[in-house]
Tab-separated table of C-alpha atoms and ligand atoms in Angstrom:
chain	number	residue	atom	x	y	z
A	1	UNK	CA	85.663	64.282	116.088
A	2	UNK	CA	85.928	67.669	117.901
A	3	UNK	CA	87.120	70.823	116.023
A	4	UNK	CA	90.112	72.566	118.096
A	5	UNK	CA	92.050	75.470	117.652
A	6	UNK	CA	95.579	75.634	117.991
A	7	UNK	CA	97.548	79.194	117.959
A	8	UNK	CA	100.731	79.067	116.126
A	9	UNK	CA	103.509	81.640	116.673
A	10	UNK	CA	102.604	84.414	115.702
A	11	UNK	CA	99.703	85.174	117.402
A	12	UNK	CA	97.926	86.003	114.590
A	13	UNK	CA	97.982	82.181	112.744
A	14	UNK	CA	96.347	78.997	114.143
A	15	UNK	CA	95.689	75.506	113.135
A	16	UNK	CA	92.781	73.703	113.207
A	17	UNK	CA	92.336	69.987	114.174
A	18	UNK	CA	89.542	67.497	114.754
A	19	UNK	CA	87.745	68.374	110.793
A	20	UNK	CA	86.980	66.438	107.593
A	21	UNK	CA	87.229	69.548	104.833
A	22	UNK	CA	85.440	66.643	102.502
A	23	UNK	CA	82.380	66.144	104.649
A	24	UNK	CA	79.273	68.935	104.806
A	25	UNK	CA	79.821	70.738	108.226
A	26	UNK	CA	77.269	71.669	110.986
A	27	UNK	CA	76.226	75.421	111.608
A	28	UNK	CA	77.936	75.171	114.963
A	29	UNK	CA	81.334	74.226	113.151
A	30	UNK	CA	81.392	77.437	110.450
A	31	UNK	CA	80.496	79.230	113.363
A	32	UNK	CA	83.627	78.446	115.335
A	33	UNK	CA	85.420	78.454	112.290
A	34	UNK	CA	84.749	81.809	111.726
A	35	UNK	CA	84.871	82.893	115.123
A	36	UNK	CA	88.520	81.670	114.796
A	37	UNK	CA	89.388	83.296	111.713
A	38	UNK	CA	87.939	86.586	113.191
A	39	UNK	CA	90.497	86.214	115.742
A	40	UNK	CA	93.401	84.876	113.769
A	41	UNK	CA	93.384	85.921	110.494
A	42	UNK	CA	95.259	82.849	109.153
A	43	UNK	CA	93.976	79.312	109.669
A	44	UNK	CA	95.970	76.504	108.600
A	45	UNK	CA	94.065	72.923	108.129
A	46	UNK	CA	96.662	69.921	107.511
A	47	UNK	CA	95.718	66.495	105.680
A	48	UNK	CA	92.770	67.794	103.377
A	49	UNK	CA	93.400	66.072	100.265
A	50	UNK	CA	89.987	67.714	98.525
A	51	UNK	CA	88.557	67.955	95.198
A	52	UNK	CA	87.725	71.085	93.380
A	53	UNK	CA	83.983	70.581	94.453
A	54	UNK	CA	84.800	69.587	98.182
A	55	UNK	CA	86.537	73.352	98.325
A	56	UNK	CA	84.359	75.320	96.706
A	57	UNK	CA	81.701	73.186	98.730
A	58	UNK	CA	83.658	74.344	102.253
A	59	UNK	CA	84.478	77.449	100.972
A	60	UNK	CA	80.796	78.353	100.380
A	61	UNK	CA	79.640	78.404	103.944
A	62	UNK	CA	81.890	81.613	104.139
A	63	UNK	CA	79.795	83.671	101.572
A	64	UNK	CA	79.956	83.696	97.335
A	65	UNK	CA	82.892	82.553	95.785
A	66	UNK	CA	84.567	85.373	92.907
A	67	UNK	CA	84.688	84.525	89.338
A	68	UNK	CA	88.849	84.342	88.743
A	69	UNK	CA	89.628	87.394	86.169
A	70	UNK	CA	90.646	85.336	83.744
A	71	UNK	CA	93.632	86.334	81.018
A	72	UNK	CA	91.739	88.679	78.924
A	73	UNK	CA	93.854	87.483	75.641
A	74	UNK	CA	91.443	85.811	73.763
A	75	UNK	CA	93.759	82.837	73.131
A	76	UNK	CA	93.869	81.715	76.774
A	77	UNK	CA	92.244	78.500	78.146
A	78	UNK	CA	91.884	78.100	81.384
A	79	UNK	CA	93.031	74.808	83.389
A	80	UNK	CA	90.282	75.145	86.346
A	81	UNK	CA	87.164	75.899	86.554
A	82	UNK	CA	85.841	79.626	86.666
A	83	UNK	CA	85.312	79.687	90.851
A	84	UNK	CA	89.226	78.330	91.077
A	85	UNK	CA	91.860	80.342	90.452
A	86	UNK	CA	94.946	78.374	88.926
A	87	UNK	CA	97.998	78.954	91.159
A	88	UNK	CA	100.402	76.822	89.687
A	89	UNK	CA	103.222	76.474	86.906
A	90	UNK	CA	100.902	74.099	84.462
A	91	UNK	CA	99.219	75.290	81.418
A	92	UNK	CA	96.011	73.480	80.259
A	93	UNK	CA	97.502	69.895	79.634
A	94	UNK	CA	99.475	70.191	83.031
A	95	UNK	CA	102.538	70.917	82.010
A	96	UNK	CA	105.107	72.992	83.227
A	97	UNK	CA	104.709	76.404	81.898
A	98	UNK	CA	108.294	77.297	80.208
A	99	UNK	CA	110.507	79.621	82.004
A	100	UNK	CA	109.966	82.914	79.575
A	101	UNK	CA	106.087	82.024	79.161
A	102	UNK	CA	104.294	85.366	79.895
A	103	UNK	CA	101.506	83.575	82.131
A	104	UNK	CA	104.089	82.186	84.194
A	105	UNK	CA	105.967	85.956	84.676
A	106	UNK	CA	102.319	87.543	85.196
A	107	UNK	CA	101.878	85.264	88.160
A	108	UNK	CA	105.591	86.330	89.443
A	109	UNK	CA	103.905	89.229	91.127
A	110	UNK	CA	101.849	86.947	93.452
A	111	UNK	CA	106.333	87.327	95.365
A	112	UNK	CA	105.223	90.606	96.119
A	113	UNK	CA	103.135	91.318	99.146
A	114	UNK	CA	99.792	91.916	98.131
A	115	UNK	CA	95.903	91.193	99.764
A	116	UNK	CA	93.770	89.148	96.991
A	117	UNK	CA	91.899	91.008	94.431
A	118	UNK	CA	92.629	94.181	96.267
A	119	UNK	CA	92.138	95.609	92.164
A	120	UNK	CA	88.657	95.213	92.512
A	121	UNK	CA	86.040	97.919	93.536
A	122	UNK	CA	84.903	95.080	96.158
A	123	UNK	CA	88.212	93.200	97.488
A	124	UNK	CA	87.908	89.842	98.340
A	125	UNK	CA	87.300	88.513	101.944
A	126	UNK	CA	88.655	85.018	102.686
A	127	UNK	CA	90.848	83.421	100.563
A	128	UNK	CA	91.435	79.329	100.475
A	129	UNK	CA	94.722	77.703	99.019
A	130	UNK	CA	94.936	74.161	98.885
A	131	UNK	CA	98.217	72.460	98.187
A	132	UNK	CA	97.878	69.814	95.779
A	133	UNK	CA	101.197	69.384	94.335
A	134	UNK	CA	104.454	71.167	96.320
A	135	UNK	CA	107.930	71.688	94.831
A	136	UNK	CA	110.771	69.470	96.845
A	137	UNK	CA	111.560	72.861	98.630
A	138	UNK	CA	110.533	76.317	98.615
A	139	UNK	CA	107.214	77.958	97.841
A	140	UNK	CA	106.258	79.112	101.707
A	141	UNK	CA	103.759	81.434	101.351
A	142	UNK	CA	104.298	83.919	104.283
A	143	UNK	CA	101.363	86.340	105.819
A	144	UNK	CA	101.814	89.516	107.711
A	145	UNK	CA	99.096	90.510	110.353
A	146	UNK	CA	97.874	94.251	109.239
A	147	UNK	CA	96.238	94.604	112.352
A	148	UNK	CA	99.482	94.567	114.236
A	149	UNK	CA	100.706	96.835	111.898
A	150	UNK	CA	98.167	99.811	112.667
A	151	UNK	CA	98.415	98.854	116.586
A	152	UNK	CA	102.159	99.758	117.036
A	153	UNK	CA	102.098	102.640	113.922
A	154	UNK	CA	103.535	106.011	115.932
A	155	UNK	CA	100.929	107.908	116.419
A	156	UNK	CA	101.849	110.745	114.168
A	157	UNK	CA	101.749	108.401	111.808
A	158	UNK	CA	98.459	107.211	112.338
A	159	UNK	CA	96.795	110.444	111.866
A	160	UNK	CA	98.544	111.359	108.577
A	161	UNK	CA	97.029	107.901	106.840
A	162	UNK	CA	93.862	107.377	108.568
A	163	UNK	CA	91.677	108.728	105.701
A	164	UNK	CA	93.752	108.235	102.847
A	165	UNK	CA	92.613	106.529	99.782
A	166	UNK	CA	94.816	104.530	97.530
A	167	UNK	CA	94.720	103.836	94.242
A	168	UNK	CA	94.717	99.830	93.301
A	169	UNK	CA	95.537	97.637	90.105
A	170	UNK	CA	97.617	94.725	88.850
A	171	UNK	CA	99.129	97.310	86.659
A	172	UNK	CA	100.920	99.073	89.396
A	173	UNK	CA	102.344	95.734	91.126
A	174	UNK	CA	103.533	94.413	87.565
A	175	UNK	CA	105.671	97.399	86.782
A	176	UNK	CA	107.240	96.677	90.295
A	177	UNK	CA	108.827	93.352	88.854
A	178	UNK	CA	109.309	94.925	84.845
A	179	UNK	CA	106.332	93.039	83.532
A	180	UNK	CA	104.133	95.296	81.165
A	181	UNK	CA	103.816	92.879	78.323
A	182	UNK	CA	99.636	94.128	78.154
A	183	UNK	CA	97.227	94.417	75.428
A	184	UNK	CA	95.542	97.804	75.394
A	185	UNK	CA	92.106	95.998	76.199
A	186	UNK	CA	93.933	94.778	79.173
A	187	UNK	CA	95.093	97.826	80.204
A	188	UNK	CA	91.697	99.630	79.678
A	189	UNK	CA	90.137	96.528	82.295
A	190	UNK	CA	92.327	97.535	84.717
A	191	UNK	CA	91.439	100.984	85.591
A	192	UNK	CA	92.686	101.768	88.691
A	193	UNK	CA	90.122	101.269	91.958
A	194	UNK	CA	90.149	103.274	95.099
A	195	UNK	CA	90.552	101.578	98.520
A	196	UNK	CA	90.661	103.195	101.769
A	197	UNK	CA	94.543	102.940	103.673
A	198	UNK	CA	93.345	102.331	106.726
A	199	UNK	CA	90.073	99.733	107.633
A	200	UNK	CA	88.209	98.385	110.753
A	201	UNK	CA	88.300	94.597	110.283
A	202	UNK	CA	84.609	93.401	110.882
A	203	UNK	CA	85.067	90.647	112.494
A	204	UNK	CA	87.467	91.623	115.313
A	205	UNK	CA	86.303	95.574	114.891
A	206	UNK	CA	90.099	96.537	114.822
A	207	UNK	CA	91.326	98.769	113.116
A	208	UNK	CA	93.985	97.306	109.725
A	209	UNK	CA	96.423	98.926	107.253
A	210	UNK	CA	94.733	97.939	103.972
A	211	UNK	CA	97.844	97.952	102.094
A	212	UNK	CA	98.546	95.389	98.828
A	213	UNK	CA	101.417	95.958	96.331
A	214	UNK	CA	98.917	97.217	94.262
A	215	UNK	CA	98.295	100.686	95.673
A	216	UNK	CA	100.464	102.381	93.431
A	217	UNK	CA	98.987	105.986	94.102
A	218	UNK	CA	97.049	108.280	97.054
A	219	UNK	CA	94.671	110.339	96.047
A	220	UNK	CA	95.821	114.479	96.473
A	221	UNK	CA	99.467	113.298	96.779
A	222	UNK	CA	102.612	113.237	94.596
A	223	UNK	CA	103.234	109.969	93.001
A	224	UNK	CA	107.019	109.755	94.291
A	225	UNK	CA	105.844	110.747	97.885
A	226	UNK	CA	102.964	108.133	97.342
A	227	UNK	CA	105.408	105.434	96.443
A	228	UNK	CA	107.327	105.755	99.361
A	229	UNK	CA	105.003	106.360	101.847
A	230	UNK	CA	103.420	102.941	100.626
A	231	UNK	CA	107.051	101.347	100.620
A	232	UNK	CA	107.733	102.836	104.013
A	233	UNK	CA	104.516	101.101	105.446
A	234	UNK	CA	105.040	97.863	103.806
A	235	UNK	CA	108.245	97.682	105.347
A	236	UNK	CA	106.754	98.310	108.671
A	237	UNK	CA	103.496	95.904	108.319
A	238	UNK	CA	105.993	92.823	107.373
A	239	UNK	CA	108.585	92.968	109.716
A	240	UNK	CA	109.398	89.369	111.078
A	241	UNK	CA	107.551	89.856	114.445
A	242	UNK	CA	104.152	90.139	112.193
A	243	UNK	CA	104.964	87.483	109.976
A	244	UNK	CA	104.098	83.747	109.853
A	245	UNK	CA	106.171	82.248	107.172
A	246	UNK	CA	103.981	78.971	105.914
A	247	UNK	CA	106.031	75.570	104.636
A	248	UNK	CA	103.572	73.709	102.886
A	249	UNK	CA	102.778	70.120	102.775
A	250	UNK	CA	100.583	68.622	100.134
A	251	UNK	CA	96.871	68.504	101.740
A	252	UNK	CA	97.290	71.655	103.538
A	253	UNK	CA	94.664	74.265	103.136
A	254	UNK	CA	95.063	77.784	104.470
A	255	UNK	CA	92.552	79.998	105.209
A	256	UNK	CA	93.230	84.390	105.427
A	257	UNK	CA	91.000	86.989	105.484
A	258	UNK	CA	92.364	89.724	102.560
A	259	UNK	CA	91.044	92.443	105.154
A	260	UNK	CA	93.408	92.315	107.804
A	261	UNK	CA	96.537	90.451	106.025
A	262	UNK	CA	98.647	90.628	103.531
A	263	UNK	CA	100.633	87.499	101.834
A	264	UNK	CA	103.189	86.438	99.683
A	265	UNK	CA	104.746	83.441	97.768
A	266	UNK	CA	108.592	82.535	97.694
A	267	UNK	CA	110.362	81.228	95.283
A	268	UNK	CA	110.853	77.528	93.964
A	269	UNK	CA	112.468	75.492	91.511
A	270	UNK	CA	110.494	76.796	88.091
A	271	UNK	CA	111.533	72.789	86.950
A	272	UNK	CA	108.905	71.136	89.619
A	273	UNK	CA	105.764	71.213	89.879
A	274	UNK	CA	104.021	74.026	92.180
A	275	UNK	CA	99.964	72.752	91.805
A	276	UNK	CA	98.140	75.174	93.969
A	277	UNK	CA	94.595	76.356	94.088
A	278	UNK	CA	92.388	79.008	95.437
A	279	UNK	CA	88.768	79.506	95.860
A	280	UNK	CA	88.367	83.368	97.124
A	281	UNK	CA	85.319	84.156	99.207
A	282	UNK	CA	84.055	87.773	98.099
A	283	UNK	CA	83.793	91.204	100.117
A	284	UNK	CA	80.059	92.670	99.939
A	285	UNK	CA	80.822	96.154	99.958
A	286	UNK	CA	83.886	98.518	98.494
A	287	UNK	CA	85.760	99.662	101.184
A	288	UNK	CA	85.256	103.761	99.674
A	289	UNK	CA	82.295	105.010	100.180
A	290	UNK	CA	80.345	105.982	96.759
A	291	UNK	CA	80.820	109.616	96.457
A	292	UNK	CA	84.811	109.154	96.764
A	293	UNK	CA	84.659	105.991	94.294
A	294	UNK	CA	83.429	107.886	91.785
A	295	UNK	CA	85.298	110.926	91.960
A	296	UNK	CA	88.285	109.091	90.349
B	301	FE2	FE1	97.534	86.085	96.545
């Protein structure tokens, strides 16, 4: 079997053919794998019904996997192992998590447009979501390409961000959808962490809005002015001509890098199941330089 590459509209998504995601793969394969993902910034695999194991196994060849940050209650078992993170509607004994139950209203922000683990000093890089278990209809999860987003910026714009640094945490993109239901140890975990607005993507060397619903400050700037200057650019970076809107079928597995796109689930029928889950490949270095990060 040869591996091929397929672009998908928009430019910025492909598919990839000709690969077992259960099966060890060659250097030569990761290597156009990644040389594809450098490009694209969303690969989509179809028919990869995987184990746990077999995904963190492929995810591996892409760097460490992160830890998942798990509920800090005490109280909370997890469904998954520690390298997957749980994105479904089951609790522990996979069942489907009651409409008012606060894990299920915590995970409501992952409908806002966000870049994984963008709350952490070191963001994540790649990101892999296998569909297990899809809902009869809804539940797309749609990416916008950030790097298409700097590129047609007006220029005046471009020079008031470049240089900015944002202020990051799940608290911020919570409040956005009314949920504060937090323990103060929570809270205290969840300092805010300072990420740069604007990036070069490593792997294409382009330059990429680093924005997440997170950011819910800039650093030397009003927090209303803030706000909507972050609003303003979302609303630019996911207009439909940068957006591939993703309709899942059960043994697809998509592949982003956090650096150059953002993403976002849509709604489903809270009744069905929705058994998604994610191993997250992380970053190696913050994306502030030291100085700044500790200046908070
Ligand atoms: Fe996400």
């Amino acid at each position: 079997m040869t591996m091929t590459v397929h672009p998908i509209a928009p430019e910025f998504a492909a598919e990839i053919d000709g690969i077992d995601l259960r099966e060890p793969l060659d250097k030569a394969t990761v290597s156009a794998i990644s040389d594809a993902i450098n490009h694209a910034g969303v690969l989509v695999f179809h028919g990869q019904f995987i184990t746990d194991e077999q995904q963190q196994t492929f995810s591996r060849n892409f760097g460490d996997l992160e830890t998942t940050v798990r509920a800090f209650r005490k109280d909370f078992v997890p469904r998954l192992d520690v390298h997957m993170a749980d994105i479904s509607n089951l609790d522990e004994t996979n069942r489907i998590l009651p409409k008012n139950d606060r894990r299920r209203l915590n995970a409501l922000g992952n409908r806002l447009w966000h870049s994984d683990s963008s709350f952490k000093r070191i963001p994540a890089r790649f990101s892999l979501l296998s569909a297990r278990v899809i809902p009869g209809e809804g539940g797309e999860t749609q990416f916008a390409d950030m790097r298409a987003a700097w590129d047609t910026l007006p220029e005046a714009m471009k020079r008031r961000v470049e240089g900015m640094i944002c202020e990051h945490t799940q608290l911020f993109s919570r409040a956005k959808i009314g949920f504060t239901d937090w323990a103060p140890e929570e809270i205290e975990k969840m300092a805010p962490v300072p990420q740069v607005l604007v990036r070069t993507h490593p792997g294409s060397g382009r330059k990429s809005l680093f924005l997440s619903s997170h950011a819910g400050r800039i650093r030397g700037m009003e927090d209303p002015e803030a706000k909507l200057l972050l609003m303003d650019l979302i609303e630019h970076a996911t207009q439909p001509r940068f957006v591939y809107t993703h309709r899942w079928k059960a043994g697809d597995l998509v592949m982003w890098d956090n650096r150059c796109t953002m993403h976002r689930a849509r709604r489903f029928d809270a009744t069905e199941v929705r058994d998604m889950r994610r191993t997250t490949v992380a970053g190696t270095t913050p994306t502030v330089a030291q100085p700044y990060a500790e200046a908070a």
